[in-house]
CSV table of C-alpha atoms and ligand atoms in Angstrom, one decimal:
chain,number,residue,atom,x,y,z
B,1082,UNK,CA,-6.9,2.1,-2.1
B,1083,UNK,CA,-4.7,4.9,-0.9
B,1084,UNK,CA,-4.7,8.1,-2.9
B,1085,UNK,CA,-0.8,8.2,-2.8
B,1086,UNK,CA,-0.5,5.3,-5.3
B,1087,UNK,CA,1.8,6.6,-8.0
B,1088,UNK,CA,0.3,7.3,-11.4
B,1089,UNK,CA,1.7,5.2,-14.3
B,1090,UNK,CA,1.7,5.3,-18.1
B,1091,UNK,CA,0.9,2.3,-20.2
B,1092,UNK,CA,2.0,2.4,-23.8
B,1093,UNK,CA,0.0,0.1,-26.0
B,1094,UNK,CA,-3.6,-0.9,-25.4
B,1095,UNK,CA,-3.7,-4.5,-26.5
B,1096,UNK,CA,-4.4,-7.5,-24.3
B,1097,UNK,CA,-1.4,-6.9,-22.0
B,1098,UNK,CA,-1.6,-3.1,-21.9
B,1099,UNK,CA,-5.3,-2.9,-21.2
B,1100,UNK,CA,-5.3,-5.6,-18.5
B,1101,UNK,CA,-2.2,-4.0,-16.9
B,1102,UNK,CA,-3.8,-0.6,-17.0
B,1103,UNK,CA,-7.1,-1.7,-15.6
B,1104,UNK,CA,-5.3,-3.8,-12.9
B,1105,UNK,CA,-3.2,-0.9,-11.7
B,1106,UNK,CA,-6.2,1.5,-11.8
B,1107,UNK,CA,-8.0,-1.1,-9.7
B,1108,UNK,CA,-5.1,-0.9,-7.2
B,1109,UNK,CA,-5.5,2.8,-7.0
B,1110,UNK,CA,-3.2,4.4,-9.6
B,1111,UNK,CA,-4.1,6.9,-12.2
B,1112,UNK,CA,-3.2,5.3,-15.4
B,1113,UNK,CA,-2.4,7.1,-18.6
B,1114,UNK,CA,-3.0,4.7,-21.6
B,1115,UNK,CA,-1.3,5.7,-24.8
B,1116,UNK,CA,-1.8,4.1,-28.2
B,1117,UNK,CA,-0.9,5.4,-31.7
B,1118,UNK,CA,-4.2,3.9,-33.0
B,1119,UNK,CA,-6.5,6.9,-32.8
B,1120,UNK,CA,-9.5,4.8,-33.6
B,1121,UNK,CA,-8.8,2.5,-30.7
B,1122,UNK,CA,-8.3,5.4,-28.3
B,1123,UNK,CA,-11.6,7.0,-29.5
B,1124,UNK,CA,-13.4,3.7,-28.8
B,1125,UNK,CA,-11.8,3.3,-25.4
B,1126,UNK,CA,-12.7,6.9,-24.5
B,1127,UNK,CA,-16.3,6.0,-25.4
B,1128,UNK,CA,-16.1,3.1,-23.0
B,1129,UNK,CA,-15.8,0.4,-25.7
B,1130,UNK,CA,-13.4,-2.4,-25.1
B,1131,UNK,CA,-11.8,-3.5,-28.4
B,1132,UNK,CA,-11.0,-7.1,-27.3
B,1133,UNK,CA,-12.9,-9.9,-25.7
B,1134,UNK,CA,-11.4,-10.7,-22.2
B,1135,UNK,CA,-13.7,-11.9,-19.4
B,1136,UNK,CA,-14.1,-9.3,-16.6
B,1137,UNK,CA,-12.0,-6.6,-18.4
B,1138,UNK,CA,-14.9,-4.4,-19.5
B,1139,UNK,CA,-16.3,-4.4,-16.0
B,1140,UNK,CA,-12.9,-3.6,-14.5
B,1141,UNK,CA,-12.3,-0.7,-16.9
B,1142,UNK,CA,-15.8,0.6,-16.2
B,1143,UNK,CA,-15.4,0.4,-12.5
B,1144,UNK,CA,-12.1,2.4,-12.7
B,1145,UNK,CA,-13.0,4.8,-15.5
B,1146,UNK,CA,-12.3,7.8,-13.4
B,1147,UNK,CA,-8.6,6.7,-13.0
B,1148,UNK,CA,-8.1,5.6,-16.6
B,1149,UNK,CA,-7.1,8.2,-19.2
B,1150,UNK,CA,-6.7,7.5,-22.9
B,1151,UNK,CA,-4.6,9.5,-25.4
B,1152,UNK,CA,-2.6,9.1,-28.5
B,1153,UNK,CA,0.1,11.4,-27.2
B,1154,UNK,CA,3.0,9.9,-25.2
B,1155,UNK,CA,3.6,13.4,-23.7
B,1156,UNK,CA,0.3,13.0,-21.8
B,1157,UNK,CA,1.8,10.1,-19.9
B,1158,UNK,CA,5.2,11.6,-19.5
B,1159,UNK,CA,3.7,14.7,-18.0
B,1160,UNK,CA,2.0,12.8,-15.2
B,1161,UNK,CA,3.8,9.5,-14.6
B,1162,UNK,CA,7.3,8.4,-14.0
B,1163,UNK,CA,6.9,4.7,-14.8
B,1164,UNK,CA,5.9,4.0,-18.4
B,1165,UNK,CA,4.9,0.4,-18.9
B,1166,UNK,CA,5.6,-0.7,-22.5
B,1167,UNK,CA,3.0,-3.2,-23.8
B,1168,UNK,CA,3.4,-3.0,-27.5
B,1169,UNK,CA,3.4,-5.9,-30.0
B,1170,UNK,CA,6.5,-7.9,-30.7
B,1171,UNK,CA,5.3,-10.1,-33.6
B,1172,UNK,CA,7.7,-12.7,-35.2
B,1173,UNK,CA,9.6,-11.6,-38.3
B,1174,UNK,CA,10.4,-13.9,-41.3
B,1175,UNK,CA,13.6,-15.0,-39.5
B,1176,UNK,CA,11.7,-16.1,-36.4
B,1177,UNK,CA,13.3,-13.2,-34.4
B,1178,UNK,CA,10.9,-10.9,-32.5
B,1179,UNK,CA,10.1,-7.7,-34.4
B,1180,UNK,CA,11.1,-4.9,-31.9
B,1181,UNK,CA,10.2,-2.0,-34.1
B,1182,UNK,CA,7.2,-1.0,-32.0
B,1183,UNK,CA,9.4,-1.1,-28.9
B,1184,UNK,CA,12.1,1.1,-30.4
B,1185,UNK,CA,9.4,3.5,-31.7
B,1186,UNK,CA,8.5,4.1,-28.0
B,1187,UNK,CA,12.1,4.6,-27.1
B,1188,UNK,CA,12.4,7.1,-30.0
B,1189,UNK,CA,9.2,8.9,-29.1
B,1190,UNK,CA,10.5,9.9,-25.6
B,1191,UNK,CA,12.1,13.3,-26.0
B,1192,UNK,CA,15.6,13.6,-24.5
B,1193,UNK,CA,14.4,16.5,-22.4
B,1194,UNK,CA,12.1,14.3,-20.4
B,1195,UNK,CA,14.9,11.9,-19.4
B,1196,UNK,CA,15.9,13.7,-16.3
B,1197,UNK,CA,18.1,11.8,-13.9
B,1198,UNK,CA,17.5,10.5,-10.4
B,1199,UNK,CA,14.1,10.5,-8.6
B,1200,UNK,CA,12.7,13.1,-11.0
B,1201,UNK,CA,13.3,11.0,-14.1
B,1202,UNK,CA,11.2,8.5,-16.1
B,1203,UNK,CA,11.6,4.8,-16.5
B,1204,UNK,CA,10.6,2.4,-19.2
B,1205,UNK,CA,9.1,-0.8,-17.7
B,1206,UNK,CA,9.1,-3.5,-20.3
B,1207,UNK,CA,6.0,-5.7,-20.4
B,1208,UNK,CA,6.2,-6.7,-24.0
B,1209,UNK,CA,7.9,-10.1,-24.5
B,1210,UNK,CA,11.4,-9.3,-25.8
B,1211,UNK,CA,14.5,-11.5,-26.4
B,1212,UNK,CA,17.0,-11.7,-23.5
B,1213,UNK,CA,19.5,-8.9,-24.1
B,1214,UNK,CA,16.9,-6.3,-25.3
B,1215,UNK,CA,17.2,-4.3,-22.1
B,1216,UNK,CA,20.9,-4.0,-22.6
B,1217,UNK,CA,20.4,-2.9,-26.3
B,1218,UNK,CA,17.8,-0.4,-25.3
B,1219,UNK,CA,20.0,1.1,-22.6
B,1220,UNK,CA,22.7,1.5,-25.2
B,1221,UNK,CA,20.3,3.3,-27.6
B,1222,UNK,CA,19.1,5.5,-24.8
B,1223,UNK,CA,22.7,6.5,-24.0
B,1224,UNK,CA,23.4,7.2,-27.7
B,1225,UNK,CA,20.3,9.4,-27.9
B,1226,UNK,CA,21.5,11.3,-24.8
B,1227,UNK,CA,18.6,10.1,-22.7
B,1228,UNK,CA,20.8,9.3,-19.8
B,1229,UNK,CA,18.3,9.8,-17.0
B,1230,UNK,CA,15.8,7.3,-18.4
B,1231,UNK,CA,15.9,4.0,-16.4
B,1232,UNK,CA,14.9,0.6,-17.7
B,1233,UNK,CA,13.1,-2.2,-15.9
B,1234,UNK,CA,12.1,-5.6,-17.2
B,1235,UNK,CA,8.8,-6.7,-15.8
B,1236,UNK,CA,7.6,-9.7,-17.9
B,1237,UNK,CA,3.9,-10.5,-17.9
B,1238,UNK,CA,2.5,-14.0,-17.3
B,1239,UNK,CA,-1.2,-13.3,-18.1
B,1240,UNK,CA,-3.2,-16.0,-19.8
B,1241,UNK,CA,-5.8,-14.8,-22.3
B,1242,UNK,CA,-9.3,-15.7,-21.0
B,1243,UNK,CA,-8.2,-15.4,-17.4
B,1244,UNK,CA,-5.9,-12.3,-17.7
B,1245,UNK,CA,-7.8,-10.2,-15.1
B,1246,UNK,CA,-7.6,-12.9,-12.5
B,1247,UNK,CA,-4.0,-13.6,-13.4
B,1248,UNK,CA,-3.2,-9.9,-12.9
B,1249,UNK,CA,-4.9,-9.7,-9.5
B,1250,UNK,CA,-3.5,-12.9,-8.1
B,1251,UNK,CA,-0.2,-13.7,-9.9
B,1252,UNK,CA,1.9,-16.8,-9.2
B,1253,UNK,CA,4.8,-14.5,-9.1
B,1254,UNK,CA,6.0,-11.0,-10.0
B,1255,UNK,CA,9.4,-10.8,-11.8
B,1256,UNK,CA,11.3,-7.5,-11.8
B,1257,UNK,CA,14.7,-7.0,-13.3
B,1258,UNK,CA,16.6,-3.8,-13.0
B,1259,UNK,CA,20.0,-2.2,-12.7
B,1260,UNK,CA,19.7,-1.4,-9.0
B,1261,UNK,CA,18.3,2.1,-9.6
B,1262,UNK,CA,15.1,3.7,-8.1
B,1263,UNK,CA,12.9,2.4,-10.9
B,1264,UNK,CA,13.0,-1.3,-9.9
B,1265,UNK,CA,12.0,-0.4,-6.3
B,1266,UNK,CA,9.2,1.8,-7.6
B,1267,UNK,CA,7.8,-1.1,-9.6
B,1268,UNK,CA,8.2,-3.5,-6.6
B,1269,UNK,CA,6.2,-1.0,-4.6
B,1270,UNK,CA,3.5,-0.8,-7.3
B,1271,UNK,CA,3.0,-4.6,-7.1
B,1272,UNK,CA,3.2,-4.8,-3.3
B,1273,UNK,CA,-0.6,-4.8,-2.6
B,1274,UNK,CA,-0.9,-8.1,-4.6
B,1275,UNK,CA,1.3,-9.8,-2.1
B,1276,UNK,CA,2.8,-12.2,-4.7
B,1277,UNK,CA,6.1,-14.0,-4.5
B,1278,UNK,CA,8.7,-11.6,-5.9
B,1279,UNK,CA,11.8,-12.4,-8.0
B,1280,UNK,CA,13.8,-9.2,-8.0
B,1281,UNK,CA,16.8,-9.8,-10.2
B,1282,UNK,CA,18.9,-8.4,-13.1
B,1283,UNK,CA,17.4,-7.4,-16.4
B,1284,UNK,CA,18.8,-10.2,-18.5
B,1285,UNK,CA,17.6,-12.9,-16.1
B,1286,UNK,CA,14.1,-11.4,-15.9
B,1287,UNK,CA,13.9,-11.4,-19.7
B,1288,UNK,CA,15.0,-15.0,-19.7
B,1289,UNK,CA,12.4,-16.1,-17.0
B,1290,UNK,CA,9.7,-15.1,-19.4
B,1291,UNK,CA,11.0,-16.9,-22.5
B,1292,UNK,CA,12.0,-20.0,-20.5
B,1293,UNK,CA,8.6,-20.2,-18.8
B,1294,UNK,CA,6.7,-20.1,-22.1
B,1295,UNK,CA,9.1,-22.5,-23.7
B,1296,UNK,CA,8.8,-24.9,-20.8
B,1297,UNK,CA,5.0,-24.9,-20.9
B,1298,UNK,CA,5.0,-25.4,-24.7
B,1299,UNK,CA,7.5,-28.3,-24.2
B,1300,UNK,CA,5.1,-29.9,-21.7
B,1301,UNK,CA,2.3,-29.7,-24.2
B,1302,UNK,CA,4.3,-31.2,-27.1
B,1303,UNK,CA,5.6,-33.9,-24.7
B,1304,UNK,CA,2.1,-35.0,-23.7
B,1305,UNK,CA,1.0,-34.8,-27.4
B,1306,UNK,CA,3.8,-37.2,-28.3
B,1307,UNK,CA,2.8,-39.5,-25.4
B,1308,UNK,CA,-0.8,-39.3,-26.8
B,1309,UNK,CA,0.4,-40.4,-30.1
B,1310,UNK,CA,2.2,-43.4,-28.6
B,1311,UNK,CA,-0.9,-44.2,-26.5
B,1312,UNK,CA,-2.8,-44.5,-29.8
B,1313,UNK,CA,-0.3,-47.1,-30.9
B,1314,UNK,CA,-0.3,-49.0,-27.6
B,1315,UNK,CA,-3.9,-48.9,-26.6
B,1316,UNK,CA,-3.4,-46.6,-23.6
B,1317,UNK,CA,-5.6,-43.6,-22.8
B,1318,UNK,CA,-3.6,-40.4,-22.5
B,1319,UNK,CA,-6.2,-38.9,-20.2
B,1320,UNK,CA,-5.5,-41.6,-17.7
B,1321,UNK,CA,-1.8,-41.4,-18.2
B,1322,UNK,CA,-1.8,-37.6,-17.6
B,1323,UNK,CA,-3.8,-38.2,-14.5
B,1324,UNK,CA,-1.3,-40.7,-13.2
B,1325,UNK,CA,1.7,-38.5,-14.1
B,1326,UNK,CA,0.2,-35.3,-12.7
B,1327,UNK,CA,-0.2,-36.7,-9.2
B,1328,UNK,CA,3.5,-36.5,-8.9
B,1329,UNK,CA,4.1,-33.1,-7.4
B,1330,UNK,CA,7.2,-32.6,-9.4
B,1331,UNK,CA,5.2,-33.0,-12.6
B,1332,UNK,CA,1.8,-31.6,-11.7
B,1333,UNK,CA,-1.5,-31.8,-13.6
B,1334,UNK,CA,-1.4,-28.5,-15.5
B,1335,UNK,CA,-0.5,-28.3,-19.2
B,1336,UNK,CA,-0.8,-32.1,-19.6
B,1337,UNK,CA,-3.9,-31.9,-21.7
B,1338,UNK,CA,-3.2,-33.6,-25.1
B,1339,UNK,CA,-4.9,-32.1,-28.1
B,1340,UNK,CA,-4.4,-30.7,-31.6
B,1341,UNK,CA,-1.6,-28.4,-30.6
B,1342,UNK,CA,-0.9,-25.1,-29.0
B,1343,UNK,CA,-1.6,-21.8,-30.6
B,1344,UNK,CA,-2.0,-18.1,-29.6
B,1345,UNK,CA,0.0,-15.0,-29.7
B,1346,UNK,CA,2.7,-16.3,-27.3
B,1347,UNK,CA,3.8,-19.9,-27.3
B,1348,UNK,CA,4.5,-20.3,-31.1
B,1349,UNK,CA,6.2,-16.9,-31.2
B,1350,UNK,CA,8.1,-17.2,-28.0
B,1351,UNK,CA,9.4,-20.7,-28.6
B,1352,UNK,CA,10.6,-19.7,-32.0
B,1353,UNK,CA,12.1,-16.5,-30.6
B,1354,UNK,CA,14.1,-18.4,-28.0
B,1355,UNK,CA,15.3,-20.9,-30.6
B,1356,UNK,CA,16.4,-18.0,-32.8
B,1357,UNK,CA,18.0,-16.2,-29.9
B,1358,UNK,CA,20.0,-19.3,-29.0
B,1359,UNK,CA,20.9,-19.8,-32.7
B,1360,UNK,CA,22.1,-16.2,-33.1
B,1361,UNK,CA,24.4,-16.7,-30.2
B,1362,UNK,CA,25.8,-19.9,-31.8
B,1363,UNK,CA,23.8,-22.4,-29.7
B,1364,UNK,CA,21.6,-25.0,-31.4
B,1365,UNK,CA,18.5,-25.5,-29.1
B,1366,UNK,CA,17.6,-29.0,-30.3
B,1367,UNK,CA,14.7,-29.5,-27.9
B,1368,UNK,CA,12.8,-26.5,-29.1
B,1369,UNK,CA,13.1,-27.6,-32.7
B,1370,UNK,CA,11.3,-30.7,-31.7
B,1371,UNK,CA,8.6,-28.9,-29.7
B,1372,UNK,CA,7.8,-26.7,-32.8
B,1373,UNK,CA,7.7,-29.7,-35.2
B,1374,UNK,CA,5.6,-31.9,-32.9
B,1375,UNK,CA,3.1,-29.0,-32.6
B,1376,UNK,CA,2.9,-28.5,-36.4
B,1377,UNK,CA,2.3,-32.2,-37.0
B,1378,UNK,CA,-0.2,-32.4,-34.1
B,1379,UNK,CA,-2.5,-29.8,-35.8
B,1380,UNK,CA,-2.6,-32.1,-38.9
B,1381,UNK,CA,-3.4,-35.3,-37.0
B,1382,UNK,CA,-7.1,-34.5,-37.4
B,1383,UNK,CA,-6.7,-35.0,-41.1
B,1384,UNK,CA,-5.2,-38.5,-40.8
B,1385,UNK,CA,-7.9,-39.4,-38.3
B,1386,UNK,CA,-10.6,-38.2,-40.7
B,1387,UNK,CA,-9.0,-40.2,-43.5
B,1388,UNK,CA,-8.9,-43.3,-41.4
B,1389,UNK,CA,-12.6,-43.1,-40.7
B,1390,UNK,CA,-13.9,-41.7,-44.0
B,1391,UNK,CA,-11.5,-42.8,-46.6
B,1392,UNK,CA,-11.3,-39.7,-48.7
B,1393,UNK,CA,-12.2,-36.1,-47.9
B,1394,UNK,CA,-13.3,-35.1,-51.3
B,1395,UNK,CA,-16.9,-33.8,-51.0
B,1396,UNK,CA,-17.0,-34.7,-47.4
B,1397,UNK,CA,-18.8,-32.2,-45.0
B,1398,UNK,CA,-16.7,-31.4,-41.9
B,1399,UNK,CA,-18.0,-29.2,-39.0
B,1400,UNK,CA,-15.4,-27.4,-36.9
B,1401,UNK,CA,-16.6,-26.4,-33.4
B,1402,UNK,CA,-14.5,-23.5,-32.2
B,1403,UNK,CA,-12.0,-21.4,-34.0
B,1404,UNK,CA,-10.2,-19.3,-31.4
B,1405,UNK,CA,-6.8,-20.7,-30.2
B,1406,UNK,CA,-8.4,-21.5,-26.9
B,1407,UNK,CA,-11.8,-20.8,-25.1
B,1408,UNK,CA,-12.8,-17.5,-23.6
B,1409,UNK,CA,-10.9,-15.4,-26.1
B,1410,UNK,CA,-11.6,-14.1,-29.6
B,1411,UNK,CA,-7.9,-14.4,-30.4
B,1412,UNK,CA,-7.2,-16.2,-33.7
B,1413,UNK,CA,-3.4,-15.8,-33.8
B,1414,UNK,CA,-1.8,-19.1,-34.7
B,1415,UNK,CA,-5.0,-21.0,-33.9
B,1416,UNK,CA,-5.0,-24.6,-34.9
B,1417,UNK,CA,-8.3,-23.9,-36.8
B,1418,UNK,CA,-6.4,-21.9,-39.4
B,1419,UNK,CA,-4.2,-24.9,-40.4
B,1420,UNK,CA,-7.1,-27.3,-40.1
B,1421,UNK,CA,-9.6,-25.4,-42.2
B,1422,UNK,CA,-7.0,-24.8,-45.0
B,1423,UNK,CA,-5.9,-28.4,-45.0
B,1424,UNK,CA,-9.4,-29.7,-45.1
B,1425,UNK,CA,-10.3,-27.5,-48.0
B,1426,UNK,CA,-7.1,-28.4,-49.8
B,1427,UNK,CA,-8.2,-32.1,-49.5
B,1428,UNK,CA,-11.6,-31.3,-51.0
B,1429,UNK,CA,-13.8,-31.1,-47.9
B,1430,UNK,CA,-16.6,-28.7,-47.4
B,1431,UNK,CA,-16.1,-26.9,-44.1
B,1432,UNK,CA,-18.8,-25.5,-41.8
B,1433,UNK,CA,-17.5,-23.6,-38.7
B,1434,UNK,CA,-18.9,-22.0,-35.6
B,1435,UNK,CA,-17.3,-20.1,-32.8
B,1436,UNK,CA,-19.3,-18.2,-30.2
B,1437,UNK,CA,-17.0,-15.2,-30.0
B,1438,UNK,CA,-14.2,-15.3,-32.6
B,1439,UNK,CA,-16.2,-15.2,-35.7
B,1440,UNK,CA,-15.5,-11.6,-36.5
B,1441,UNK,CA,-11.7,-12.1,-36.2
B,1442,UNK,CA,-12.0,-15.4,-38.0
B,1443,UNK,CA,-13.8,-14.1,-41.0
B,1444,UNK,CA,-10.8,-12.1,-42.2
B,1445,UNK,CA,-8.5,-15.1,-41.8
B,1446,UNK,CA,-10.5,-18.1,-42.9
B,1447,UNK,CA,-11.8,-18.2,-46.5
B,1448,UNK,CA,-14.1,-20.5,-48.3
B,1449,UNK,CA,-15.9,-22.0,-45.3
B,1450,UNK,CA,-19.5,-21.6,-44.2
B,1451,UNK,CA,-19.9,-19.6,-40.9
B,1452,UNK,CA,-22.8,-21.2,-39.1
B,1453,UNK,CA,-25.1,-19.4,-36.7
B,1454,UNK,CA,-24.7,-22.0,-33.9
B,1455,UNK,CA,-23.2,-25.4,-33.1
B,1456,UNK,CA,-26.3,-27.3,-34.4
B,1457,UNK,CA,-26.4,-25.3,-37.6
B,1458,UNK,CA,-22.7,-26.1,-38.1
B,1459,UNK,CA,-23.4,-29.8,-37.7
B,1460,UNK,CA,-26.1,-29.7,-40.3
B,1461,UNK,CA,-25.4,-32.4,-42.9
B,1462,UNK,CA,-21.9,-33.0,-41.5
B,1463,UNK,CA,-20.1,-36.3,-42.1
B,1464,UNK,CA,-17.8,-35.5,-39.2
B,1465,UNK,CA,-17.8,-33.0,-36.3
B,1466,UNK,CA,-14.4,-31.9,-34.9
B,1467,UNK,CA,-14.1,-30.1,-31.6
B,1468,UNK,CA,-11.3,-27.6,-32.1
B,1469,UNK,CA,-11.8,-25.2,-29.2
B,1470,UNK,CA,-13.3,-26.4,-25.9
B,1471,UNK,CA,-15.8,-23.7,-25.3
B,1472,UNK,CA,-18.1,-24.6,-22.5
B,1473,UNK,CA,-21.3,-24.6,-24.7
B,1474,UNK,CA,-19.8,-27.4,-26.8
B,1475,UNK,CA,-19.2,-29.5,-23.7
B,1476,UNK,CA,-22.8,-29.1,-22.8
B,1477,UNK,CA,-24.2,-30.0,-26.3
B,1478,UNK,CA,-27.2,-32.4,-26.5
B,1479,UNK,CA,-25.5,-35.0,-28.7
B,1480,UNK,CA,-28.9,-36.5,-29.7
B,1481,UNK,CA,-29.7,-33.2,-31.3
B,1482,UNK,CA,-26.3,-33.1,-33.0
B,1483,UNK,CA,-26.7,-36.6,-34.3
B,1484,UNK,CA,-30.1,-35.7,-35.7
B,1485,UNK,CA,-28.5,-32.9,-37.8
B,1486,UNK,CA,-25.5,-34.9,-39.0
B,1487,UNK,CA,-25.5,-37.1,-42.0
B,1488,UNK,CA,-22.5,-39.1,-40.8
B,1489,UNK,CA,-21.5,-40.4,-37.3
B,1490,UNK,CA,-18.0,-39.3,-36.5
B,1491,UNK,CA,-17.1,-36.9,-33.7
B,1492,UNK,CA,-13.4,-36.1,-33.3
B,1493,UNK,CA,-12.6,-34.6,-30.0
B,1494,UNK,CA,-9.5,-32.5,-30.6
B,1495,UNK,CA,-9.2,-31.4,-27.0
B,1496,UNK,CA,-10.3,-34.6,-25.1
B,1497,UNK,CA,-12.9,-32.4,-23.5
B,1498,UNK,CA,-16.2,-34.1,-24.5
B,1499,UNK,CA,-18.0,-36.8,-22.6
B,1500,UNK,CA,-17.2,-39.8,-24.8
B,1501,UNK,CA,-20.1,-41.8,-23.4
B,1502,UNK,CA,-22.6,-39.1,-24.0
B,1503,UNK,CA,-21.5,-38.8,-27.6
B,1504,UNK,CA,-21.6,-42.6,-28.0
B,1505,UNK,CA,-25.0,-42.8,-26.3
B,1506,UNK,CA,-26.4,-40.6,-29.2
B,1507,UNK,CA,-25.3,-43.3,-31.6
B,1508,UNK,CA,-22.2,-41.4,-32.7
B,1509,UNK,CA,-18.6,-42.6,-33.0
B,1510,UNK,CA,-16.3,-40.8,-30.6
B,1511,UNK,CA,-12.6,-40.5,-31.2
B,1512,UNK,CA,-10.2,-38.3,-29.1
B,1513,UNK,CA,-6.5,-37.6,-29.1
B,1514,UNK,CA,-4.4,-40.3,-27.6
B,1515,UNK,CA,-7.2,-42.6,-26.5
B,1516,UNK,CA,-9.0,-45.3,-28.3
B,1517,UNK,CA,-12.1,-44.7,-30.4
B,1518,UNK,CA,-15.4,-45.5,-28.8
B,1519,UNK,CA,-15.1,-49.3,-28.9
B,1520,UNK,CA,-12.3,-49.4,-26.4
B,1521,UNK,CA,-13.6,-46.4,-24.4
B,1522,UNK,CA,-17.0,-48.1,-23.9
B,1523,UNK,CA,-15.4,-51.3,-22.8
W,926,UGA,C1,0.6,-18.1,-22.4
W,926,UGA,C2,1.1,-18.4,-21.0
W,926,UGA,O1,0.3,-19.5,-20.4
W,926,UGA,C3,1.0,-17.2,-20.1
W,926,UGA,O2,1.6,-17.5,-18.8
W,926,UGA,C4,1.8,-16.1,-20.8
W,926,UGA,O3,1.8,-14.9,-20.0
W,926,UGA,C5,1.2,-15.8,-22.1
W,926,UGA,O4,1.3,-17.0,-22.9
W,926,UGA,C6,2.1,-14.7,-22.8
W,926,UGA,O5,3.3,-14.9,-23.0
W,926,UGA,O6,1.6,-13.6,-23.0
W,926,UGA,P1,-1.9,-17.9,-23.5
W,926,UGA,O7,-1.2,-17.9,-24.8
W,926,UGA,O8,-2.9,-16.9,-23.2
W,926,UGA,O9,-0.8,-17.8,-22.2
W,926,UGA,O10,-2.6,-19.3,-23.4
W,926,UGA,P2,-2.4,-20.7,-22.6
W,926,UGA,O11,-3.5,-20.9,-21.7
W,926,UGA,O12,-1.0,-20.9,-22.1
W,926,UGA,O13,-2.6,-21.7,-23.8
W,926,UGA,C7,-1.7,-21.7,-25.0
W,926,UGA,C8,-2.1,-22.8,-25.9
W,926,UGA,O14,-1.7,-24.1,-25.4
W,926,UGA,C9,-3.6,-22.9,-26.3
W,926,UGA,O15,-3.7,-23.2,-27.7
W,926,UGA,C10,-4.1,-24.1,-25.5
W,926,UGA,O16,-5.2,-24.8,-26.1
W,926,UGA,C11,-2.8,-25.0,-25.5
W,926,UGA,N1,-2.8,-26.0,-24.4
W,926,UGA,C12,-2.7,-25.5,-23.1
W,926,UGA,C13,-2.8,-27.3,-24.6
W,926,UGA,O17,-2.9,-27.8,-25.8
W,926,UGA,N2,-2.7,-28.2,-23.6
W,926,UGA,C14,-2.6,-27.8,-22.3
W,926,UGA,O18,-2.5,-28.6,-21.4
W,926,UGA,C15,-2.6,-26.4,-22.1
């Protein structure tokens, strides 16, 4: 890559910040990564990657000469004009996004560094923020006398588990600005990726992000409701999704029925968009349903277990997978949190196993037995539930699982297992939105 690539600052070294930093370093920029967490910065300096994200450690290592870590925002300000903001915006009790970390960054930039024109700095917002945040931040900057500081909205569309690939080959790049130098500078930064570009105003860029996540979440809740109707009518949702997805206008992606969406984004962003609408006096009915369907979907496993086992008191249930999806250790809003708590509340003994998320899970899930592997988790189980479709679970030898279990029920919460392989081991298979084994084997 050319040596003239402009240096950048990245504030926040979580999933989004680190992947963005490593990605731009890979494209040839010097990247100054800032985080207030001194421990995290020390680990990063020592070459340790604090999160599990496939390919990230390798990318950081390959670009270590261009990646600089510090707790002082001044280190980024001194060397870079574009400061990517990638700090957390968790939900508050009201469902609004908590923007305190974003405003702490605004606050931390000294007025003196906000020179105007080509010499100045710009904040480039990567954190997911409500539409209108850019306008509010610009107002605050003006109040604080930081007139030269520009603002660009550049939402991120990375998926955990494939974030490195998503950075390097994005479906699109969305950049919203007020027509100053900063937007063009960000466009230039992304140019080598050769991705379709939406260069627009700040409020529209912010809304693209929220609307995209809400639309994907709606698609999932929709197929989950179709799945529930399939169970009533004898249809198989996997076949239905296949038939629907072949329509170009619908597409196959995000039509996988299961036990609900989780993660740090969909639950938070759908709620934030609902609140945003509500705060402006608009009642976003559809999103209410998306959220409610998702909550009920997580609990469907319980009713399925009750249907097969009668009561859950004293019953041993094995949960395979805890992370909110495979290839991540992220436990935020994972369906396993609701499931493990509900099962225990109903009197079940719960054995769990996740190949990567155990460390995160231990602080969040109490009272369960953390097994050493899938077979250990299945030991003595009356029922095995697939919660997260890690590849190693899809390749399990079901005869070995059956030999460990004391019961026969396998609930496939992600419709990801080979039903016939499960049945061939003498087990009873039940998925989401498809018949139990009897109808599947027919
Ligand atoms: C999501 C979006 O897909 C990204 O584009 C976005 O950048 C990101 O949020 C964000 O806002 O930062 P992510 O949360 O990493 O990415 O995960 P997804 O792959 O979208 O999955 C979210 C949840 O939906 C998971 O729990 C997954 O199991 C579930 N899901 C997904 C389904 O239940 N069915 C599907 O068909 C697809």
